[in-house]
Amino acid sequence: GNSVTQMEGPVTLSEEAFLTINCTYTATGYPSLFWYVQYPGEGLQLLLKATKADDKGSNKGFEATYRKETTSFHLEKGSVQVSDSAVYFCALFGGSTLGRLYFGRGTQLTVWP
Amino acid sequence: KAGVTQTPRYLIKTRGQQVTLSCSPISGHRSVSWYQQTPGQGLQFLFEYFSETQRNKGNFPGRFSGRQFSNSRSEMNVSTLELGDSALYLCASSAGQKETQYFGPGTRLLVL
């Protein structure tokens, strides 16, 4: 079946530090992979996505590369800001199941000035 | 384009009552999925509708139901509310079942 495992945190960083949030997955077929972000009191916002192996998704300085050989989709950012404080969810979509995202448990990121 | 909208944003009910939540997808989107988010269980899939038909269902009791209208708007209903139904209910829409899902702000339900 499909599943996503991500480091749960919380992760606490100083401004301008380097960020990595690990995400690995199990899936049948060839899934698409996503990172969503949730700010306090809000819904989920799509941060970036990759639809096939070796694709790199990027947005707002965040990047993640779809690694089929290691079944991973780690999120990185070179220099975090206070405004990046949020919960980040790794998710997969596709394979034999349509219309449904499989989520990791989320990683709380707090960035201090 | 306007994003996904959900109404109401906040709701307080008592045990045993029923509740209906509404979701209006992005214009042109035909697939609507619902998720429940709680601190203990994380994000759990409820069901997905495409062209007015439920195409996929998660592992929730029959008290949770939904429907989709011809304009792609969707509603979900929870009958005989329990304390454990307190959660953020998120709706997501996509152009098709294989397309990227975009989420609304959610409805926060508190059951007392």
PDB file of C-alpha atoms in Angstrom:
ATOM      1  CA  GLY A   1       0.000   0.000   0.000  1.00  0.00           C
ATOM      2  CA  ASN A   2       0.855   3.670  -0.006  1.00  0.00           C
ATOM      3  CA  SER A   3       2.431   5.425   2.954  1.00  0.00           C
ATOM      4  CA  VAL A   4       4.626   8.409   3.799  1.00  0.00           C
ATOM      5  CA  THR A   5       7.103   8.727   6.645  1.00  0.00           C
ATOM      6  CA  GLN A   6       8.568  12.079   7.597  1.00  0.00           C
ATOM      7  CA  MET A   7      10.597  13.337  10.519  1.00  0.00           C
ATOM      8  CA  GLU A   8       8.128  14.698  13.023  1.00  0.00           C
ATOM      9  CA  GLY A   9      10.211  17.310  14.773  1.00  0.00           C
ATOM     10  CA  PRO A  10       9.659  19.820  16.126  1.00  0.00           C
ATOM     11  CA  VAL A  11      12.500  21.477  14.275  1.00  0.00           C
ATOM     12  CA  THR A  12      13.839  24.727  15.713  1.00  0.00           C
ATOM     13  CA  LEU A  13      16.298  26.837  13.728  1.00  0.00           C
ATOM     14  CA  SER A  14      17.801  30.283  13.783  1.00  0.00           C
ATOM     15  CA  GLU A  15      17.110  32.633  10.908  1.00  0.00           C
ATOM     16  CA  GLU A  16      19.343  31.986   7.852  1.00  0.00           C
ATOM     17  CA  ALA A  17      20.063  28.391   8.921  1.00  0.00           C
ATOM     18  CA  PHE A  18      19.854  25.482   6.474  1.00  0.00           C
ATOM     19  CA  LEU A  19      16.730  23.356   6.598  1.00  0.00           C
ATOM     20  CA  THR A  20      16.246  19.694   5.752  1.00  0.00           C
ATOM     21  CA  ILE A  21      13.054  17.764   6.455  1.00  0.00           C
ATOM     22  CA  ASN A  22      13.301  14.100   5.533  1.00  0.00           C
ATOM     23  CA  CYS A  23      10.506  12.276   3.762  1.00  0.00           C
ATOM     24  CA  THR A  24      10.418   8.691   2.498  1.00  0.00           C
ATOM     25  CA  TYR A  25       7.560   6.861   0.893  1.00  0.00           C
ATOM     26  CA  THR A  26       6.156   3.471  -0.024  1.00  0.00           C
ATOM     27  CA  ALA A  27       3.922   3.276  -3.049  1.00  0.00           C
ATOM     28  CA  THR A  28       2.614   1.031  -5.762  1.00  0.00           C
ATOM     29  CA  GLY A  29       3.177   2.276  -9.260  1.00  0.00           C
ATOM     30  CA  TYR A  30       4.623   5.697  -9.972  1.00  0.00           C
ATOM     31  CA  PRO A  31       3.247   8.282  -7.560  1.00  0.00           C
ATOM     32  CA  SER A  32       3.462  12.052  -7.648  1.00  0.00           C
ATOM     33  CA  LEU A  33       5.044  13.647  -4.581  1.00  0.00           C
ATOM     34  CA  PHE A  34       4.140  16.880  -2.822  1.00  0.00           C
ATOM     35  CA  TRP A  35       5.067  19.175  -0.002  1.00  0.00           C
ATOM     36  CA  TYR A  36       2.253  21.164   1.569  1.00  0.00           C
ATOM     37  CA  VAL A  37       2.615  23.855   4.234  1.00  0.00           C
ATOM     38  CA  GLN A  38       0.118  24.819   6.913  1.00  0.00           C
ATOM     39  CA  TYR A  39       0.335  28.147   8.711  1.00  0.00           C
ATOM     40  CA  PRO A  40      -1.463  28.543  12.055  1.00  0.00           C
ATOM     41  CA  GLY A  41      -5.218  28.609  11.698  1.00  0.00           C
ATOM     42  CA  GLU A  42      -5.147  27.942   7.968  1.00  0.00           C
ATOM     43  CA  GLY A  43      -5.616  25.112   5.500  1.00  0.00           C
ATOM     44  CA  LEU A  44      -2.879  23.446   3.488  1.00  0.00           C
ATOM     45  CA  GLN A  45      -1.015  25.326   0.781  1.00  0.00           C
ATOM     46  CA  LEU A  46       0.803  23.545  -2.003  1.00  0.00           C
ATOM     47  CA  LEU A  47       4.498  24.336  -1.650  1.00  0.00           C
ATOM     48  CA  LEU A  48       6.002  22.231  -4.443  1.00  0.00           C
ATOM     49  CA  LYS A  49       5.549  18.989  -6.326  1.00  0.00           C
ATOM     50  CA  ALA A  50       7.338  16.463  -8.529  1.00  0.00           C
ATOM     51  CA  THR A  51       5.593  14.007 -10.789  1.00  0.00           C
ATOM     52  CA  LYS A  52       8.361  11.667 -11.912  1.00  0.00           C
ATOM     53  CA  ALA A  53      11.723  10.323 -10.840  1.00  0.00           C
ATOM     54  CA  ASP A  54      14.598  12.844 -10.762  1.00  0.00           C
ATOM     55  CA  ASP A  55      12.197  15.795 -11.043  1.00  0.00           C
ATOM     56  CA  LYS A  56      13.052  18.698  -8.771  1.00  0.00           C
ATOM     57  CA  GLY A  57      10.214  20.763  -7.386  1.00  0.00           C
ATOM     58  CA  SER A  58      11.002  24.282  -6.181  1.00  0.00           C
ATOM     59  CA  ASN A  59       9.159  27.290  -4.827  1.00  0.00           C
ATOM     60  CA  LYS A  60       9.975  30.242  -2.530  1.00  0.00           C
ATOM     61  CA  GLY A  61      13.537  28.980  -2.037  1.00  0.00           C
ATOM     62  CA  PHE A  62      12.409  25.467  -1.048  1.00  0.00           C
ATOM     63  CA  GLU A  63      13.492  22.470  -3.114  1.00  0.00           C
ATOM     64  CA  ALA A  64      12.875  18.730  -3.157  1.00  0.00           C
ATOM     65  CA  THR A  65      14.068  16.051  -5.582  1.00  0.00           C
ATOM     66  CA  TYR A  66      12.093  12.895  -6.368  1.00  0.00           C
ATOM     67  CA  ARG A  67      14.551  10.032  -5.732  1.00  0.00           C
ATOM     68  CA  LYS A  68      13.061   6.744  -6.830  1.00  0.00           C
ATOM     69  CA  GLU A  69      16.136   4.707  -5.896  1.00  0.00           C
ATOM     70  CA  THR A  70      15.926   5.813  -2.254  1.00  0.00           C
ATOM     71  CA  THR A  71      12.122   6.420  -2.294  1.00  0.00           C
ATOM     72  CA  SER A  72      12.713   9.861  -0.841  1.00  0.00           C
ATOM     73  CA  PHE A  73      11.563  13.435  -1.343  1.00  0.00           C
ATOM     74  CA  HIS A  74      13.474  15.510   1.218  1.00  0.00           C
ATOM     75  CA  LEU A  75      12.618  19.192   1.597  1.00  0.00           C
ATOM     76  CA  GLU A  76      15.492  21.692   1.736  1.00  0.00           C
ATOM     77  CA  LYS A  77      15.959  25.414   2.018  1.00  0.00           C
ATOM     78  CA  GLY A  78      19.297  27.166   2.145  1.00  0.00           C
ATOM     79  CA  SER A  79      18.344  30.062   4.423  1.00  0.00           C
ATOM     80  CA  VAL A  80      15.154  29.978   6.458  1.00  0.00           C
ATOM     81  CA  GLN A  81      13.222  33.026   7.602  1.00  0.00           C
ATOM     82  CA  VAL A  82      10.963  33.629  10.584  1.00  0.00           C
ATOM     83  CA  SER A  83       8.044  33.674   8.151  1.00  0.00           C
ATOM     84  CA  ASP A  84       8.782  30.018   7.224  1.00  0.00           C
ATOM     85  CA  SER A  85       7.568  28.913  10.658  1.00  0.00           C
ATOM     86  CA  ALA A  86       4.741  26.472   9.933  1.00  0.00           C
ATOM     87  CA  VAL A  87       3.911  22.777   9.728  1.00  0.00           C
ATOM     88  CA  TYR A  88       5.180  20.974   6.618  1.00  0.00           C
ATOM     89  CA  PHE A  89       3.509  17.863   5.210  1.00  0.00           C
ATOM     90  CA  CYS A  90       4.957  15.429   2.722  1.00  0.00           C
ATOM     91  CA  ALA A  91       2.335  13.648   0.622  1.00  0.00           C
ATOM     92  CA  LEU A  92       1.991  11.230  -2.252  1.00  0.00           C
ATOM     93  CA  PHE A  93      -0.692  10.781  -4.839  1.00  0.00           C
ATOM     94  CA  GLY A  94      -1.349   8.219  -7.491  1.00  0.00           C
ATOM     95  CA  GLY A  95      -0.512   4.606  -8.064  1.00  0.00           C
ATOM     96  CA  SER A  96      -3.617   2.498  -7.946  1.00  0.00           C
ATOM     97  CA  THR A  97      -5.664   4.921  -5.846  1.00  0.00           C
ATOM     98  CA  LEU A  98      -7.101   8.031  -7.449  1.00  0.00           C
ATOM     99  CA  GLY A  99      -8.390  11.176  -5.810  1.00  0.00           C
ATOM    100  CA  ARG A 100      -6.637  10.629  -2.520  1.00  0.00           C
ATOM    101  CA  LEU A 101      -3.462  12.044  -0.954  1.00  0.00           C
ATOM    102  CA  TYR A 102      -1.450  10.036   1.552  1.00  0.00           C
ATOM    103  CA  PHE A 103       0.175  12.311   4.124  1.00  0.00           C
ATOM    104  CA  GLY A 104       3.036  12.101   6.542  1.00  0.00           C
ATOM    105  CA  ARG A 105       2.447  13.213  10.137  1.00  0.00           C
ATOM    106  CA  GLY A 106       3.790  16.696   9.552  1.00  0.00           C
ATOM    107  CA  THR A 107       6.891  18.526  10.820  1.00  0.00           C
ATOM    108  CA  GLN A 108       6.569  21.639  12.946  1.00  0.00           C
ATOM    109  CA  LEU A 109       9.234  24.195  12.018  1.00  0.00           C
ATOM    110  CA  THR A 110       9.958  27.174  14.240  1.00  0.00           C
ATOM    111  CA  VAL A 111      12.469  29.778  13.116  1.00  0.00           C
ATOM    112  CA  TRP A 112      13.855  32.266  15.657  1.00  0.00           C
ATOM    113  CA  PRO A 113      15.215  35.700  14.703  1.00  0.00           C
TER     114      PRO A 113
ATOM    115  CA  LYS B   1      -9.403  32.414  -9.917  1.00  0.00           C
ATOM    116  CA  ALA B   2     -10.975  32.207  -6.511  1.00  0.00           C
ATOM    117  CA  GLY B   3      -9.655  29.450  -4.308  1.00  0.00           C
ATOM    118  CA  VAL B   4     -11.509  26.687  -2.535  1.00  0.00           C
ATOM    119  CA  THR B   5     -14.023  28.056  -0.059  1.00  0.00           C
ATOM    120  CA  GLN B   6     -15.494  26.275   2.929  1.00  0.00           C
ATOM    121  CA  THR B   7     -18.387  27.276   5.116  1.00  0.00           C
ATOM    122  CA  PRO B   8     -18.803  27.696   7.943  1.00  0.00           C
ATOM    123  CA  ARG B   9     -15.268  28.320   9.202  1.00  0.00           C
ATOM    124  CA  TYR B  10     -16.106  27.485  12.805  1.00  0.00           C
ATOM    125  CA  LEU B  11     -18.829  25.403  14.342  1.00  0.00           C
ATOM    126  CA  ILE B  12     -19.754  24.318  17.854  1.00  0.00           C
ATOM    127  CA  LYS B  13     -22.151  21.410  18.321  1.00  0.00           C
ATOM    128  CA  THR B  14     -23.154  19.081  21.112  1.00  0.00           C
ATOM    129  CA  ARG B  15     -22.965  15.315  21.180  1.00  0.00           C
ATOM    130  CA  GLY B  16     -25.744  13.602  19.280  1.00  0.00           C
ATOM    131  CA  GLN B  17     -26.392  16.495  16.925  1.00  0.00           C
ATOM    132  CA  GLN B  18     -25.675  16.411  13.219  1.00  0.00           C
ATOM    133  CA  VAL B  19     -23.712  18.853  11.121  1.00  0.00           C
ATOM    134  CA  THR B  20     -23.352  19.732   7.433  1.00  0.00           C
ATOM    135  CA  LEU B  21     -20.217  21.313   6.036  1.00  0.00           C
ATOM    136  CA  SER B  22     -19.979  22.902   2.615  1.00  0.00           C
ATOM    137  CA  CYS B  23     -17.174  23.160   0.076  1.00  0.00           C
ATOM    138  CA  SER B  24     -17.053  25.176  -3.138  1.00  0.00           C
ATOM    139  CA  PRO B  25     -14.210  24.064  -5.413  1.00  0.00           C
ATOM    140  CA  ILE B  26     -12.084  26.165  -7.701  1.00  0.00           C
ATOM    141  CA  SER B  27     -14.015  27.034 -10.831  1.00  0.00           C
ATOM    142  CA  GLY B  28     -13.679  24.242 -13.381  1.00  0.00           C
ATOM    143  CA  HIS B  29     -12.547  21.634 -10.874  1.00  0.00           C
ATOM    144  CA  ARG B  30     -14.636  18.480 -10.841  1.00  0.00           C
ATOM    145  CA  SER B  31     -13.018  16.436  -8.094  1.00  0.00           C
ATOM    146  CA  VAL B  32     -13.552  17.214  -4.412  1.00  0.00           C
ATOM    147  CA  SER B  33     -11.851  15.338  -1.577  1.00  0.00           C
ATOM    148  CA  TRP B  34     -12.450  15.642   2.153  1.00  0.00           C
ATOM    149  CA  TYR B  35      -9.954  15.109   4.970  1.00  0.00           C
ATOM    150  CA  GLN B  36     -10.147  15.156   8.740  1.00  0.00           C
ATOM    151  CA  GLN B  37      -7.230  16.630  10.664  1.00  0.00           C
ATOM    152  CA  THR B  38      -6.697  15.954  14.364  1.00  0.00           C
ATOM    153  CA  PRO B  39      -3.592  16.250  16.551  1.00  0.00           C
ATOM    154  CA  GLY B  40      -3.682  12.557  17.363  1.00  0.00           C
ATOM    155  CA  GLN B  41      -4.409  11.004  13.969  1.00  0.00           C
ATOM    156  CA  GLY B  42      -3.033  13.632  11.613  1.00  0.00           C
ATOM    157  CA  LEU B  43      -4.634  13.992   8.191  1.00  0.00           C
ATOM    158  CA  GLN B  44      -7.081  11.237   7.342  1.00  0.00           C
ATOM    159  CA  PHE B  45      -8.928  10.800   4.075  1.00  0.00           C
ATOM    160  CA  LEU B  46     -12.720  10.742   4.273  1.00  0.00           C
ATOM    161  CA  PHE B  47     -13.960  10.479   0.685  1.00  0.00           C
ATOM    162  CA  GLU B  48     -13.620  11.817  -2.814  1.00  0.00           C
ATOM    163  CA  TYR B  49     -16.283  12.825  -5.304  1.00  0.00           C
ATOM    164  CA  PHE B  50     -15.928  13.205  -9.025  1.00  0.00           C
ATOM    165  CA  SER B  51     -18.793  14.169 -11.318  1.00  0.00           C
ATOM    166  CA  GLU B  52     -21.330  13.722  -8.509  1.00  0.00           C
ATOM    167  CA  THR B  53     -20.212  10.165  -7.740  1.00  0.00           C
ATOM    168  CA  GLN B  54     -18.264   8.984  -4.727  1.00  0.00           C
ATOM    169  CA  ARG B  55     -15.205   7.343  -6.241  1.00  0.00           C
ATOM    170  CA  ASN B  56     -13.105   6.667  -3.173  1.00  0.00           C
ATOM    171  CA  LYS B  57     -13.798   6.284   0.532  1.00  0.00           C
ATOM    172  CA  GLY B  58     -11.620   6.215   3.622  1.00  0.00           C
ATOM    173  CA  ASN B  59     -12.046   4.173   6.753  1.00  0.00           C
ATOM    174  CA  PHE B  60     -14.694   6.174   8.602  1.00  0.00           C
ATOM    175  CA  PRO B  61     -18.022   5.006  10.045  1.00  0.00           C
ATOM    176  CA  GLY B  62     -21.271   5.426   8.155  1.00  0.00           C
ATOM    177  CA  ARG B  63     -22.088   8.510  10.253  1.00  0.00           C
ATOM    178  CA  PHE B  64     -19.846  10.373   7.843  1.00  0.00           C
ATOM    179  CA  SER B  65     -21.411  10.931   4.452  1.00  0.00           C
ATOM    180  CA  GLY B  66     -21.138  13.329   1.590  1.00  0.00           C
ATOM    181  CA  ARG B  67     -22.465  14.338  -1.751  1.00  0.00           C
ATOM    182  CA  GLN B  68     -21.562  16.423  -4.739  1.00  0.00           C
ATOM    183  CA  PHE B  69     -23.843  18.595  -6.799  1.00  0.00           C
ATOM    184  CA  SER B  70     -23.909  19.181 -10.536  1.00  0.00           C
ATOM    185  CA  ASN B  71     -21.950  22.435 -10.085  1.00  0.00           C
ATOM    186  CA  SER B  72     -19.216  20.404  -8.291  1.00  0.00           C
ATOM    187  CA  ARG B  73     -19.970  21.943  -4.897  1.00  0.00           C
ATOM    188  CA  SER B  74     -19.809  19.331  -2.184  1.00  0.00           C
ATOM    189  CA  GLU B  75     -21.235  18.833   1.271  1.00  0.00           C
ATOM    190  CA  MET B  76     -20.287  16.449   3.994  1.00  0.00           C
ATOM    191  CA  ASN B  77     -22.580  15.423   6.808  1.00  0.00           C
ATOM    192  CA  VAL B  78     -21.793  13.933  10.174  1.00  0.00           C
ATOM    193  CA  SER B  79     -24.707  12.492  12.108  1.00  0.00           C
ATOM    194  CA  THR B  80     -24.891  11.635  15.806  1.00  0.00           C
ATOM    195  CA  LEU B  81     -21.802  13.653  16.655  1.00  0.00           C
ATOM    196  CA  GLU B  82     -19.266  12.287  19.111  1.00  0.00           C
ATOM    197  CA  LEU B  83     -16.621  14.164  21.093  1.00  0.00           C
ATOM    198  CA  GLY B  84     -13.953  12.529  18.932  1.00  0.00           C
ATOM    199  CA  ASP B  85     -15.365  14.184  15.830  1.00  0.00           C
ATOM    200  CA  SER B  86     -13.865  17.478  16.966  1.00  0.00           C
ATOM    201  CA  ALA B  87     -11.390  18.294  14.226  1.00  0.00           C
ATOM    202  CA  LEU B  88     -10.446  20.519  11.337  1.00  0.00           C
ATOM    203  CA  TYR B  89     -12.253  19.321   8.222  1.00  0.00           C
ATOM    204  CA  LEU B  90     -10.446  20.157   5.023  1.00  0.00           C
ATOM    205  CA  CYS B  91     -11.781  20.108   1.527  1.00  0.00           C
ATOM    206  CA  ALA B  92      -9.564  19.939  -1.538  1.00  0.00           C
ATOM    207  CA  SER B  93     -10.423  20.322  -5.196  1.00  0.00           C
ATOM    208  CA  SER B  94      -8.656  19.276  -8.365  1.00  0.00           C
ATOM    209  CA  ALA B  95      -9.317  19.409 -12.066  1.00  0.00           C
ATOM    210  CA  GLY B  96      -9.384  15.630 -12.238  1.00  0.00           C
ATOM    211  CA  GLN B  97      -8.703  12.610 -10.090  1.00  0.00           C
ATOM    212  CA  LYS B  98      -5.058  12.518 -11.156  1.00  0.00           C
ATOM    213  CA  GLU B  99      -4.472  16.247 -10.759  1.00  0.00           C
ATOM    214  CA  THR B 100      -2.962  18.348  -7.974  1.00  0.00           C
ATOM    215  CA  GLN B 101      -5.260  19.006  -5.032  1.00  0.00           C
ATOM    216  CA  TYR B 102      -5.763  22.543  -3.706  1.00  0.00           C
ATOM    217  CA  PHE B 103      -7.105  22.998  -0.217  1.00  0.00           C
ATOM    218  CA  GLY B 104      -9.600  25.313   1.379  1.00  0.00           C
ATOM    219  CA  PRO B 105      -9.129  26.989   4.775  1.00  0.00           C
ATOM    220  CA  GLY B 106     -11.063  24.268   6.575  1.00  0.00           C
ATOM    221  CA  THR B 107     -13.998  24.122   8.958  1.00  0.00           C
ATOM    222  CA  ARG B 108     -13.076  23.765  12.609  1.00  0.00           C
ATOM    223  CA  LEU B 109     -15.696  21.677  14.394  1.00  0.00           C
ATOM    224  CA  LEU B 110     -15.877  21.491  18.160  1.00  0.00           C
ATOM    225  CA  VAL B 111     -18.201  18.912  19.705  1.00  0.00           C
ATOM    226  CA  LEU B 112     -19.123  19.494  23.356  1.00  0.00           C
TER     227      LEU B 112
END
